[in-house]
XYZ file of C-alpha atoms in Angstrom:
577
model
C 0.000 0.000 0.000
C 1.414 3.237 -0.942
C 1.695 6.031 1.678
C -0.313 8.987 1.285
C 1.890 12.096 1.719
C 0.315 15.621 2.717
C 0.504 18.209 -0.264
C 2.443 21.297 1.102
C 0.456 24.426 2.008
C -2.588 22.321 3.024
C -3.505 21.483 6.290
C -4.499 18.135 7.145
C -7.693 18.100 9.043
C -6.989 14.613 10.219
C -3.609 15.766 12.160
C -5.806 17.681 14.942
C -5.542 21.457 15.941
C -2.263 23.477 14.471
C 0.318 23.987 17.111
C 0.615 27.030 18.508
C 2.545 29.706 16.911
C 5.525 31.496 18.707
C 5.381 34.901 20.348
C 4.132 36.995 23.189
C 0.780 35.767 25.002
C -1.629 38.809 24.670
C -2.395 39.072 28.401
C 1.218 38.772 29.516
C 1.424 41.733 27.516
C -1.285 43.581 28.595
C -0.036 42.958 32.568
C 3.863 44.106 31.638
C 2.553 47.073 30.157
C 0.046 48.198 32.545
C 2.333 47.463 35.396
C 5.159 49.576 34.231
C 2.024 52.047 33.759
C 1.474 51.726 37.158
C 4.832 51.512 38.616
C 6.945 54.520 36.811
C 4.125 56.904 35.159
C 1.971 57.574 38.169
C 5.086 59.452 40.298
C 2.749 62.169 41.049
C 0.153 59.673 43.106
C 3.151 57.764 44.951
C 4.797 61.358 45.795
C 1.517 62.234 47.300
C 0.621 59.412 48.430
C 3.798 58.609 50.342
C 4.707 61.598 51.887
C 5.430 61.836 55.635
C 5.845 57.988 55.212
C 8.297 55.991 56.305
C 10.385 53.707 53.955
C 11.704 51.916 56.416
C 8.240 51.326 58.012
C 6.718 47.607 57.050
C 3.439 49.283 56.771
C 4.354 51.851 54.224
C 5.311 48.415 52.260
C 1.954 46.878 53.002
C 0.590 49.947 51.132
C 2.531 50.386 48.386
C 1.770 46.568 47.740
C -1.430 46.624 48.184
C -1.973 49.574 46.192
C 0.133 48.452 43.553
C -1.855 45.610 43.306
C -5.289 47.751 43.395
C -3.997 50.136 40.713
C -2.989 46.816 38.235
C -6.405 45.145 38.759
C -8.518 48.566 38.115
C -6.722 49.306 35.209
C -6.110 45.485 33.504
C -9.122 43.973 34.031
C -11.657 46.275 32.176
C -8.867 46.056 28.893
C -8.930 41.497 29.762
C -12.616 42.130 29.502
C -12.391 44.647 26.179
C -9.654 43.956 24.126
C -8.455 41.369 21.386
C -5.649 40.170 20.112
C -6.041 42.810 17.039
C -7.294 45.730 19.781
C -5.083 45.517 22.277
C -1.607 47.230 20.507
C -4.068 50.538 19.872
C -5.434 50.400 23.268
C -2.015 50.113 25.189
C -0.666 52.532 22.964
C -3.435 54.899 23.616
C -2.819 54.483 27.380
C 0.677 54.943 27.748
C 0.635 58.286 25.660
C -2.220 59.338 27.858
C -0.145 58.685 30.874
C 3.156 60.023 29.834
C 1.430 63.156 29.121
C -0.902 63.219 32.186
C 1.872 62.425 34.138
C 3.668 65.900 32.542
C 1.303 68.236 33.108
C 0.655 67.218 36.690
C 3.972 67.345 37.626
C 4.621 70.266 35.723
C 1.747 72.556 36.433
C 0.183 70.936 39.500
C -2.900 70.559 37.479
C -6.123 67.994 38.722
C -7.116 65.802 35.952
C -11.114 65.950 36.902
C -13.437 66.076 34.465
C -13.698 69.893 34.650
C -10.289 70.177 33.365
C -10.018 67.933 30.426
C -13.457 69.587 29.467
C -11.240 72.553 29.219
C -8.626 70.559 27.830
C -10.746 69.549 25.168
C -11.944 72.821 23.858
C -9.064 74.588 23.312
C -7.352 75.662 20.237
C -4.692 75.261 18.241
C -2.666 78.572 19.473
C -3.330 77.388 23.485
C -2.301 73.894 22.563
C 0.732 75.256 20.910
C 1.565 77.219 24.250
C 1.955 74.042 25.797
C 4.029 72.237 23.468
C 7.356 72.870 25.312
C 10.770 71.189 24.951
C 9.672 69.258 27.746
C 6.437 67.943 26.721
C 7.692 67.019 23.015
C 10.544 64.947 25.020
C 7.599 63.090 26.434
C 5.858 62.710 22.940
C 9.140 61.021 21.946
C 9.086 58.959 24.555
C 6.132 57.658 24.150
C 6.388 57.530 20.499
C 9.406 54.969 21.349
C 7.591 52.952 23.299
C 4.601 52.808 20.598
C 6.988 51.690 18.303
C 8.454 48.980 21.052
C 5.281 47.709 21.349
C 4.551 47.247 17.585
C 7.437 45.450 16.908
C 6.234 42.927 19.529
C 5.208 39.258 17.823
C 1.626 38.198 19.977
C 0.682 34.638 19.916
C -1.643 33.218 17.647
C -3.574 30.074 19.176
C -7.118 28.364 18.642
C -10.020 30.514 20.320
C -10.629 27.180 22.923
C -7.237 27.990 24.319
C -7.593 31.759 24.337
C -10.374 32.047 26.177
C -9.580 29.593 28.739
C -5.700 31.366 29.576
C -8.125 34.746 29.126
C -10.793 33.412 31.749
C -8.194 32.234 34.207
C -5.434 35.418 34.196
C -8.857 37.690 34.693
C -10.094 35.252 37.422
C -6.288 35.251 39.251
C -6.389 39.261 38.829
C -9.599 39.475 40.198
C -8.596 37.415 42.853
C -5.214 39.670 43.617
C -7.191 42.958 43.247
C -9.858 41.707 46.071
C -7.324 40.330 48.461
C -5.482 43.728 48.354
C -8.275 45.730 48.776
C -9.187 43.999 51.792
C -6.023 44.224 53.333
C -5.177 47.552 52.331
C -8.585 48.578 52.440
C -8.777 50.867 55.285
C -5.130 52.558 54.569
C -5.860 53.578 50.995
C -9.718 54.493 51.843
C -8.152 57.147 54.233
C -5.223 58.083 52.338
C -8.081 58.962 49.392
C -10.047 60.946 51.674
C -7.813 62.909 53.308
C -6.560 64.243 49.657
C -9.246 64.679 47.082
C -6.987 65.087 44.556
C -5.221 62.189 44.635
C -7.579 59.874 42.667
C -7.348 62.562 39.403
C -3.391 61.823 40.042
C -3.690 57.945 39.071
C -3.152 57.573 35.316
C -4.678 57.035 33.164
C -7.613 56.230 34.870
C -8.029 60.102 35.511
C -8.122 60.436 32.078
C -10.466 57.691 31.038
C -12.907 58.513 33.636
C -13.018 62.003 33.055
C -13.066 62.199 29.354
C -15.726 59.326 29.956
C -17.334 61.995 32.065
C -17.300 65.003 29.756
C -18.381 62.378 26.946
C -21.689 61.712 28.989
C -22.052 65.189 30.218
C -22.189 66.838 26.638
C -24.406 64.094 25.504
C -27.318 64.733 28.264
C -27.266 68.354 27.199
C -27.785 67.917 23.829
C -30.543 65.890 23.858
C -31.988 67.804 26.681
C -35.285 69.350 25.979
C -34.298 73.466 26.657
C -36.839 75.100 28.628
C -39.112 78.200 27.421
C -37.538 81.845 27.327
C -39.255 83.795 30.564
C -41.057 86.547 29.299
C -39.695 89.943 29.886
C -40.916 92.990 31.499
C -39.969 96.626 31.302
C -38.973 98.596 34.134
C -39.757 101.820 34.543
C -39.788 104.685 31.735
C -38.232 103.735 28.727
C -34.772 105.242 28.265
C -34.735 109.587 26.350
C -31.439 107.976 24.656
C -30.189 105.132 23.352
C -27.729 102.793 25.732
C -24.492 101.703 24.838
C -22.895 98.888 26.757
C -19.894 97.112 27.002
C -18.921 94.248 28.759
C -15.118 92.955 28.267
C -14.701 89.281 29.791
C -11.375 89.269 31.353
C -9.086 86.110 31.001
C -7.060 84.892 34.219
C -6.782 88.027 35.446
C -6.762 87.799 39.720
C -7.563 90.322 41.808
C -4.422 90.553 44.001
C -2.483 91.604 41.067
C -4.191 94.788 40.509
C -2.992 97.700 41.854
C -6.795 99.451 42.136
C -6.841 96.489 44.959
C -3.707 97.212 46.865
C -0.916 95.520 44.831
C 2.569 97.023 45.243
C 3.464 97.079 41.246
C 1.194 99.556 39.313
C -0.140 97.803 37.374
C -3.268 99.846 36.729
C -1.815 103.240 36.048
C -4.415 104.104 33.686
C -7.788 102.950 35.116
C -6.589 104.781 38.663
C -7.291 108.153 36.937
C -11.102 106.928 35.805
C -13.711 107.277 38.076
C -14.342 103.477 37.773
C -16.342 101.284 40.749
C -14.221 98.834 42.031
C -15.226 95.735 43.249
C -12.313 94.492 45.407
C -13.500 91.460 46.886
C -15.279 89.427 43.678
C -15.222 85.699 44.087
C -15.681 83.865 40.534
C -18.302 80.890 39.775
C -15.005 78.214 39.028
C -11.522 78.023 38.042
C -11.676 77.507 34.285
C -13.053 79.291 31.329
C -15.692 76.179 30.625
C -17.117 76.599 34.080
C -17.023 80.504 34.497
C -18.064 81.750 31.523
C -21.429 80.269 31.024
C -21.515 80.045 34.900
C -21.345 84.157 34.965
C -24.040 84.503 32.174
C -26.625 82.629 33.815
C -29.461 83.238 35.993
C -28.193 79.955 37.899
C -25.007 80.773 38.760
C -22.715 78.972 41.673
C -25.396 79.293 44.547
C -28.135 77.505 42.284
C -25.090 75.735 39.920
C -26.848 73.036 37.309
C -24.684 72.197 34.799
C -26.674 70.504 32.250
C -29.547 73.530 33.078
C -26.729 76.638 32.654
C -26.096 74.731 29.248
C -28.665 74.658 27.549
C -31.070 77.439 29.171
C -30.887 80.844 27.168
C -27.977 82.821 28.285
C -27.823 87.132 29.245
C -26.312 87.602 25.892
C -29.734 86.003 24.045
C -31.910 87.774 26.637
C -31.002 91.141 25.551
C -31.395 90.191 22.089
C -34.763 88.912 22.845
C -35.521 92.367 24.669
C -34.462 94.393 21.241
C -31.237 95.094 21.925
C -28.313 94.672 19.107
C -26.091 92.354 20.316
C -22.473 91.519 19.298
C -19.845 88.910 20.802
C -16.439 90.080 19.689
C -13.657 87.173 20.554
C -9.720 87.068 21.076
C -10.255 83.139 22.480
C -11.041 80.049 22.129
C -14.125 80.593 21.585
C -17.898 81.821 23.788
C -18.322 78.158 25.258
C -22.397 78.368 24.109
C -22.700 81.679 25.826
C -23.293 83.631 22.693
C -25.114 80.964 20.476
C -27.344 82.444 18.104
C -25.919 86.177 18.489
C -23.405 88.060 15.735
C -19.998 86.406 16.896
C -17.034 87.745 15.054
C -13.619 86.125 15.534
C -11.520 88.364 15.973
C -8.315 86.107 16.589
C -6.892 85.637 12.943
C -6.128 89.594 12.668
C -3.812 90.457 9.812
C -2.632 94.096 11.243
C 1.277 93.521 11.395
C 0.993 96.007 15.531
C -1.515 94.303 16.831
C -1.215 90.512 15.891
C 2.420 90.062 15.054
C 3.077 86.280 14.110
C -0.390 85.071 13.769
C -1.368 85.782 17.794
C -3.391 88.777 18.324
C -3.434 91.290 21.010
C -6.450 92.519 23.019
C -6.281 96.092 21.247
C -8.008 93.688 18.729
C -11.129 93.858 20.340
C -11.066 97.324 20.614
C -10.883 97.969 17.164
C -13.594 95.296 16.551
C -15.250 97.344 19.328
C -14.646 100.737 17.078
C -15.986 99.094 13.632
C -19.078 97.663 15.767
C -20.208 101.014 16.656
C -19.191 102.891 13.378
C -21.661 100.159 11.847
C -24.573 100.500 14.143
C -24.192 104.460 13.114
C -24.643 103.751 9.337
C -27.521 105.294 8.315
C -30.135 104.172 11.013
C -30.379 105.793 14.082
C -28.732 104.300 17.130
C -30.425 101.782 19.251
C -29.998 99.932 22.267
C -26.199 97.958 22.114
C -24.745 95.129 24.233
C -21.199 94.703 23.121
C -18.701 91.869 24.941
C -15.079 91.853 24.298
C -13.934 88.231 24.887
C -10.549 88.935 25.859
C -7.098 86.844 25.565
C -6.014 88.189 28.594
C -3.561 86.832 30.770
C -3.848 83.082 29.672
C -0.792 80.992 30.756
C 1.394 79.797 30.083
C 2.828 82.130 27.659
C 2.273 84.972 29.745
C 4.826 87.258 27.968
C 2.807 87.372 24.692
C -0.201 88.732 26.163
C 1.155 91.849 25.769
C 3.553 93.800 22.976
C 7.330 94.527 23.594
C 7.006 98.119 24.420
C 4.399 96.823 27.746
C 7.284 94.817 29.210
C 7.371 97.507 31.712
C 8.148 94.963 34.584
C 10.985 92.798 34.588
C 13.100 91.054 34.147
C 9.822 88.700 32.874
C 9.952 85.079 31.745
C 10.514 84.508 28.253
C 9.695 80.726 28.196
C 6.131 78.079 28.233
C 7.773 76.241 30.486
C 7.350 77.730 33.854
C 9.773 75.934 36.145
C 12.609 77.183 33.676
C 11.888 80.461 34.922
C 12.116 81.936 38.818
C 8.746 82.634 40.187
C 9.660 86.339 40.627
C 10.084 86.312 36.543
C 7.027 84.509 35.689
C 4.984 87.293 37.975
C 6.550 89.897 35.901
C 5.468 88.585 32.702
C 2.383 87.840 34.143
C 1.823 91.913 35.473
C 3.067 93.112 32.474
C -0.161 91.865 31.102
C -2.290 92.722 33.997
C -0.671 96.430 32.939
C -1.407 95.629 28.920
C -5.535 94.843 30.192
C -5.419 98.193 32.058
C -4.348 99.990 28.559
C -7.153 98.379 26.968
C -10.117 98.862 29.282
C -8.954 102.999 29.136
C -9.204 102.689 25.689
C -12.953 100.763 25.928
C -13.623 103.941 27.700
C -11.899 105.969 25.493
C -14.102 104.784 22.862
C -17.041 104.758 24.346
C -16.685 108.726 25.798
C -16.174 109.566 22.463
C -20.159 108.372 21.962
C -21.568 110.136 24.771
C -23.173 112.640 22.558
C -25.309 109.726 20.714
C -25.939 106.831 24.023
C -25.720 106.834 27.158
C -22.851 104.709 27.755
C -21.408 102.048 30.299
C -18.492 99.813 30.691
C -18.197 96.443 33.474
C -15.125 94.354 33.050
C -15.010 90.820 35.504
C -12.256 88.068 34.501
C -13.617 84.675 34.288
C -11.023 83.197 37.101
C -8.284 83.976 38.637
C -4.421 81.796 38.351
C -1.913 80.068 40.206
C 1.936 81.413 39.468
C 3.456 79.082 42.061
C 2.124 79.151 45.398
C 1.900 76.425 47.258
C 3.755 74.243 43.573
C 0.447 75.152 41.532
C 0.765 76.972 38.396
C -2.195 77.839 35.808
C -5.814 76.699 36.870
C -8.886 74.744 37.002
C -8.263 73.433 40.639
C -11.325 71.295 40.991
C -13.999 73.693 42.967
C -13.923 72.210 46.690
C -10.186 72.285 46.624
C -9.327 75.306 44.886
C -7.401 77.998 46.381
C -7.897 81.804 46.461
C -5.414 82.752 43.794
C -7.742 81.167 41.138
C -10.911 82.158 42.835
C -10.348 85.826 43.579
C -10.932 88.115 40.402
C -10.915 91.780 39.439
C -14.578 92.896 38.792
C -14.594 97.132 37.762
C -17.475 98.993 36.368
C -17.866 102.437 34.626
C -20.665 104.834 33.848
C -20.070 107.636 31.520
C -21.939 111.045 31.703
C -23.838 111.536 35.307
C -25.519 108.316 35.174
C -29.587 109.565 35.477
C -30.743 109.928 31.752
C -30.031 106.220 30.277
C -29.148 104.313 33.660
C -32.262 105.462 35.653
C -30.237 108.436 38.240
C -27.808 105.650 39.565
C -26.482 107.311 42.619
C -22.112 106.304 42.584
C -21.604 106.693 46.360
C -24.416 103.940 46.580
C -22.384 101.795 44.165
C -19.111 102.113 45.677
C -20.448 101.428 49.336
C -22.081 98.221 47.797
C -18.437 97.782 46.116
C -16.551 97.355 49.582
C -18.195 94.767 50.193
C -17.793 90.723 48.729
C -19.426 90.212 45.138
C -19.554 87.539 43.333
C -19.706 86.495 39.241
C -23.651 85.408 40.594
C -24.192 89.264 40.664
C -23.223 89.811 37.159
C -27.005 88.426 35.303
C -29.197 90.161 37.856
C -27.157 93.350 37.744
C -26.830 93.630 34.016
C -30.867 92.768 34.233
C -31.098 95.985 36.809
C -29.153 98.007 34.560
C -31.059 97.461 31.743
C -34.296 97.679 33.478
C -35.559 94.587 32.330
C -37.150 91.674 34.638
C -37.350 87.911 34.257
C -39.213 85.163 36.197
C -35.324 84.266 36.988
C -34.531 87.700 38.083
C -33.283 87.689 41.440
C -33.416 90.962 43.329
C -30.780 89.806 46.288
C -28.032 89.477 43.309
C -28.932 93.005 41.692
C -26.106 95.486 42.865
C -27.401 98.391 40.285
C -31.139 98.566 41.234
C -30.983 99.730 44.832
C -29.080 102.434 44.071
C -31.512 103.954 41.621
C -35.146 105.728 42.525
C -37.539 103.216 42.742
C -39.720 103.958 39.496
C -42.067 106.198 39.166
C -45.962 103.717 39.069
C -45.928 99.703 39.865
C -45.097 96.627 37.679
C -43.347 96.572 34.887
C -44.371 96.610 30.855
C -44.283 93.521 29.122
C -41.521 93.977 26.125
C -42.851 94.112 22.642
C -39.587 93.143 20.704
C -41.002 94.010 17.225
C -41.552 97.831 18.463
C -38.177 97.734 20.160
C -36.890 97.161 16.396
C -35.399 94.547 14.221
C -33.183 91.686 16.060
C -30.227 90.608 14.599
């Protein structure tokens, strides 16, 4: 009998299953990597976690064990549960990159990973990004580019699905029972450890990452589909106005209060605005630490005391409330963007300016926005006669890093300033002078808001408020920058500059608004939940959401003249736009 030989290239279903192929086992992979994780890129949890311990204490061993372990379970066993053979490289790779550059900007900044802060993270643009991209970060991009390219080259084993799942099953069931076992015996150690420091749970990476992107994922995706609720109707109060009112409202950027010289600060750093009668507001506490949070936060009727997230983003904002009430409204920006504030309003971006003065290299200044304020008003005097104006200036401002191009060469007044993105090159008595000198470069550009505006008086009645969105950190206590989470943050991001200014005597457009009144009212604590209500009292305009307790304008006015208030006809008011 002759034998029967196997033809090459064909398998021979009779031999049983193919042998296994060589290489790496996927989940031996996926442990080694996410240890490592664990072990070298989460220095700013251990740090933290480990101070005042001590290493030659058998219970600061017990914990770093035990969290160890903790840390490895969390992360590994969602990706055992999630990933393939064919998924796995992408997701590792996405992980360690999100770690090496978590890992950065914590250590570098002193940043908290929550969910509020890669919200902000997430809606910045490409000139704030760029501001970030420092020697020291690129190193890191490298680095992690090396390892991405490691961990491609790697050869994972190919076997039979039987014997996959069953190594699978039993590396997640070992895990799972590692994970428990520390948690009980480390339980009460790392429950206290979290509790004490609130932070320290947006320092483990990349969880902080996942979960909070998760977060801001979820978040955006309730308020979309949530169903916005009706406009308030809006009432008139009082006479109508003899003139035509023309206000401004600049949004400050980063600004903090203790750096302004109106508020006691050595430097002067508001040489200009000290020789304006402008109201002061010394003691103004913002609604958060980051432009996401304040800025809608400021133009709602919520604000902090009655803060709803999901409700502050999609309810109608101050901005489309005086539109509603007839007013011509225009958003002028020299950011990132309104963050929904001025949806549905004229929006001009004013950031890709081509004048060689004021945006040399592609990055405009915040004399920008007054010459967007200038062209605004020269338009709105074409022809038709004047009518009621809401203007906001959106400013640039002091936003950090890159402090020293906030402001041109001739405003480097203090010095010497720092020159660099990345802080810790720099002394912290250099990075405050960069970061006064444009403090000094805002105070040239509110004068010349008023400037503007004074040379109008003969056609409005005119007004100016400035408040900065939140304040920064430039150091103190090893934070830099901001968007502490709320509960934790300190003063220096919490404590802005809020100013106001009236021009002519204040009782033809503004209703008789008595100044001593507003600077006794002043002296005392404000906060961004004044700003809605106030503008509201100013305008003389009343909302179901109006609350009189926030309203600093309307007690210092005569109470008007008959009861109620008349319901606003927008059509007579004239044409919306």
């Amino acid at each position: 009998m002759s034998a029967v030989l196997p033809v090459p290239g064909r398998l021979d279903r009779r031999a049983g299953p193919r042998p296994a192929a060589g290489g790496l086992a996927p989940e031996t992979l996926l442990l080694a990597v996410v240890a490592a994780i664990v072990l070298l890129l989460n220095q700013p949890f251990w740090q933290a976690a480990l101070a005042g311990r001590a290493w030659g204490d058998a219970a600061t061993w017990r914990f770093v064990a035990s969290s160890a372990a903790v840390l490895l379970g969390l992360h590994a066993i969602p990706l055992l549960l999630l990933a393939t053979r064919w998924s796995l490289k992408p997701l590792l790779a996405l992980l360690l990159l999100a770690s090496l550059v978590s890992q950065h900007m914590i250590q570098r900044y002193g940043v908290v990973l929550d969910p509020s802060m890669l919200r902000n993270t997430l809606r910045t643009d490409t000139r704030e990004a760029a501001d970030l991209m420092t020697p020291a970060l690129l190193g890191q991009l490298a680095l992690a580019a090396a390892a991405v390219f490691g961990l491609w080259r790697l050869r994972l084993r190919r076997d039979g699905w039987r014997r996959a799942l069953l190594r699978r099953l039993g590396v997640l069931g070992a895990l799972l029972a590692l994970t428990l076992g520390a948690l009980l015996a480390g339980f009460q150690d790392l429950s206290s450890t979290l509790r004490n420091d609130k932070t320290l749970r947006y320092r483990i990476t990349p969880g902080n990452v996942v979960y909070s992107t998760g977060r801001v994922l979820a978040d955006d995706w309730r308020t979309a589909h949530r169903r916005a609720e009706p406009p308030p109707a809006i009432q008139l109060v009082g006479a109508p106005a003899a003139r035509p009112r023309l206000l401004v409202m600049v949004v400050g950027e980063t600004a903090r209060a203790m750096n302004f010289s109106l508020n006691g600060y050595a430097r002067e750093t508001n040489p200009r605005l000290a020789r304006l009668p402008v109201i002061n507001f010394p003691q103004t506490t913002s609604c958060g630490t980051s432009t996401e949070v304040s800025l809608p936060c400021m133009f709602s009727p919520e604000g902090r005391a009655d803060y709803d997230e999901d409700r502050i983003r999609s309810g109608e904002t101050l901005p489309q409330l005086f539109q509603r009430a007839g007013w011509r409204v225009v958003w002028l920006d020299n950011q990132s963007g309104c963050k929904g504030v001025c949806r549905g309003v004229d929006t001009r971006d004013l950031t890709r300016g081509t004048d060689p003065a004021l945006c040399p290299g592609g990055v405009c200044f915040d004399g920008v926005l007054v010459q967007g304020l200038r062209q605004v008003l020269d338009e709105g005097e074409r022809g038709a006669a004047p009518r009621d104006t809401l203007v906001l200036l959106h400013q640039m401002g002091n936003h950090g890093p890159a402090y020293f191009k906030r402001y041109p060469p001739e405003g480097a007044v203090f010095g010497p300033a720092c020159r660099s993105t990345e802080l810790r090159d720099c002394t912290r008595e250099q990075i405050v002078a960069a970061y006064d000198n444009a403090i000094r470069y805002t105070d040239q550009v509110l004068a010349e808001v008023v400037g503007t505006l004074q040379q109008r008086q003969d056609r409005y009645d005119v007004a100016m408020m400035y408040a900065s969105d939140h304040g920064e950190s430039l150091g103190e206590r090893g934070l830099y920058l901001h968007g502490m989470p709320e509960a934790i943050a300190p003063r220096e991001q919490h404590a802005v500059p809020m100013l106001w200014w009236f021009g002519g005597d204040g009782a033809r457009g503004w209703g008789g608004l008595d100044a001593a009144c507003l600077r006794r009212r002043a002296a005392q604590p404000a906060h961004h939940d004044d700003l809605y209500h106030s503008m509201l009292g100013l305008a003389g305009l009343r909302t179901a959401r109006y609350v009189g307790a926030r309203d600093l304008v309307s007690p210092c006015r005569p109470a008007p003249a008959g009861a109620g208030g008349l319901p606003v006809d927008a059509a007579a008011l004239g044409p919306q736009r």
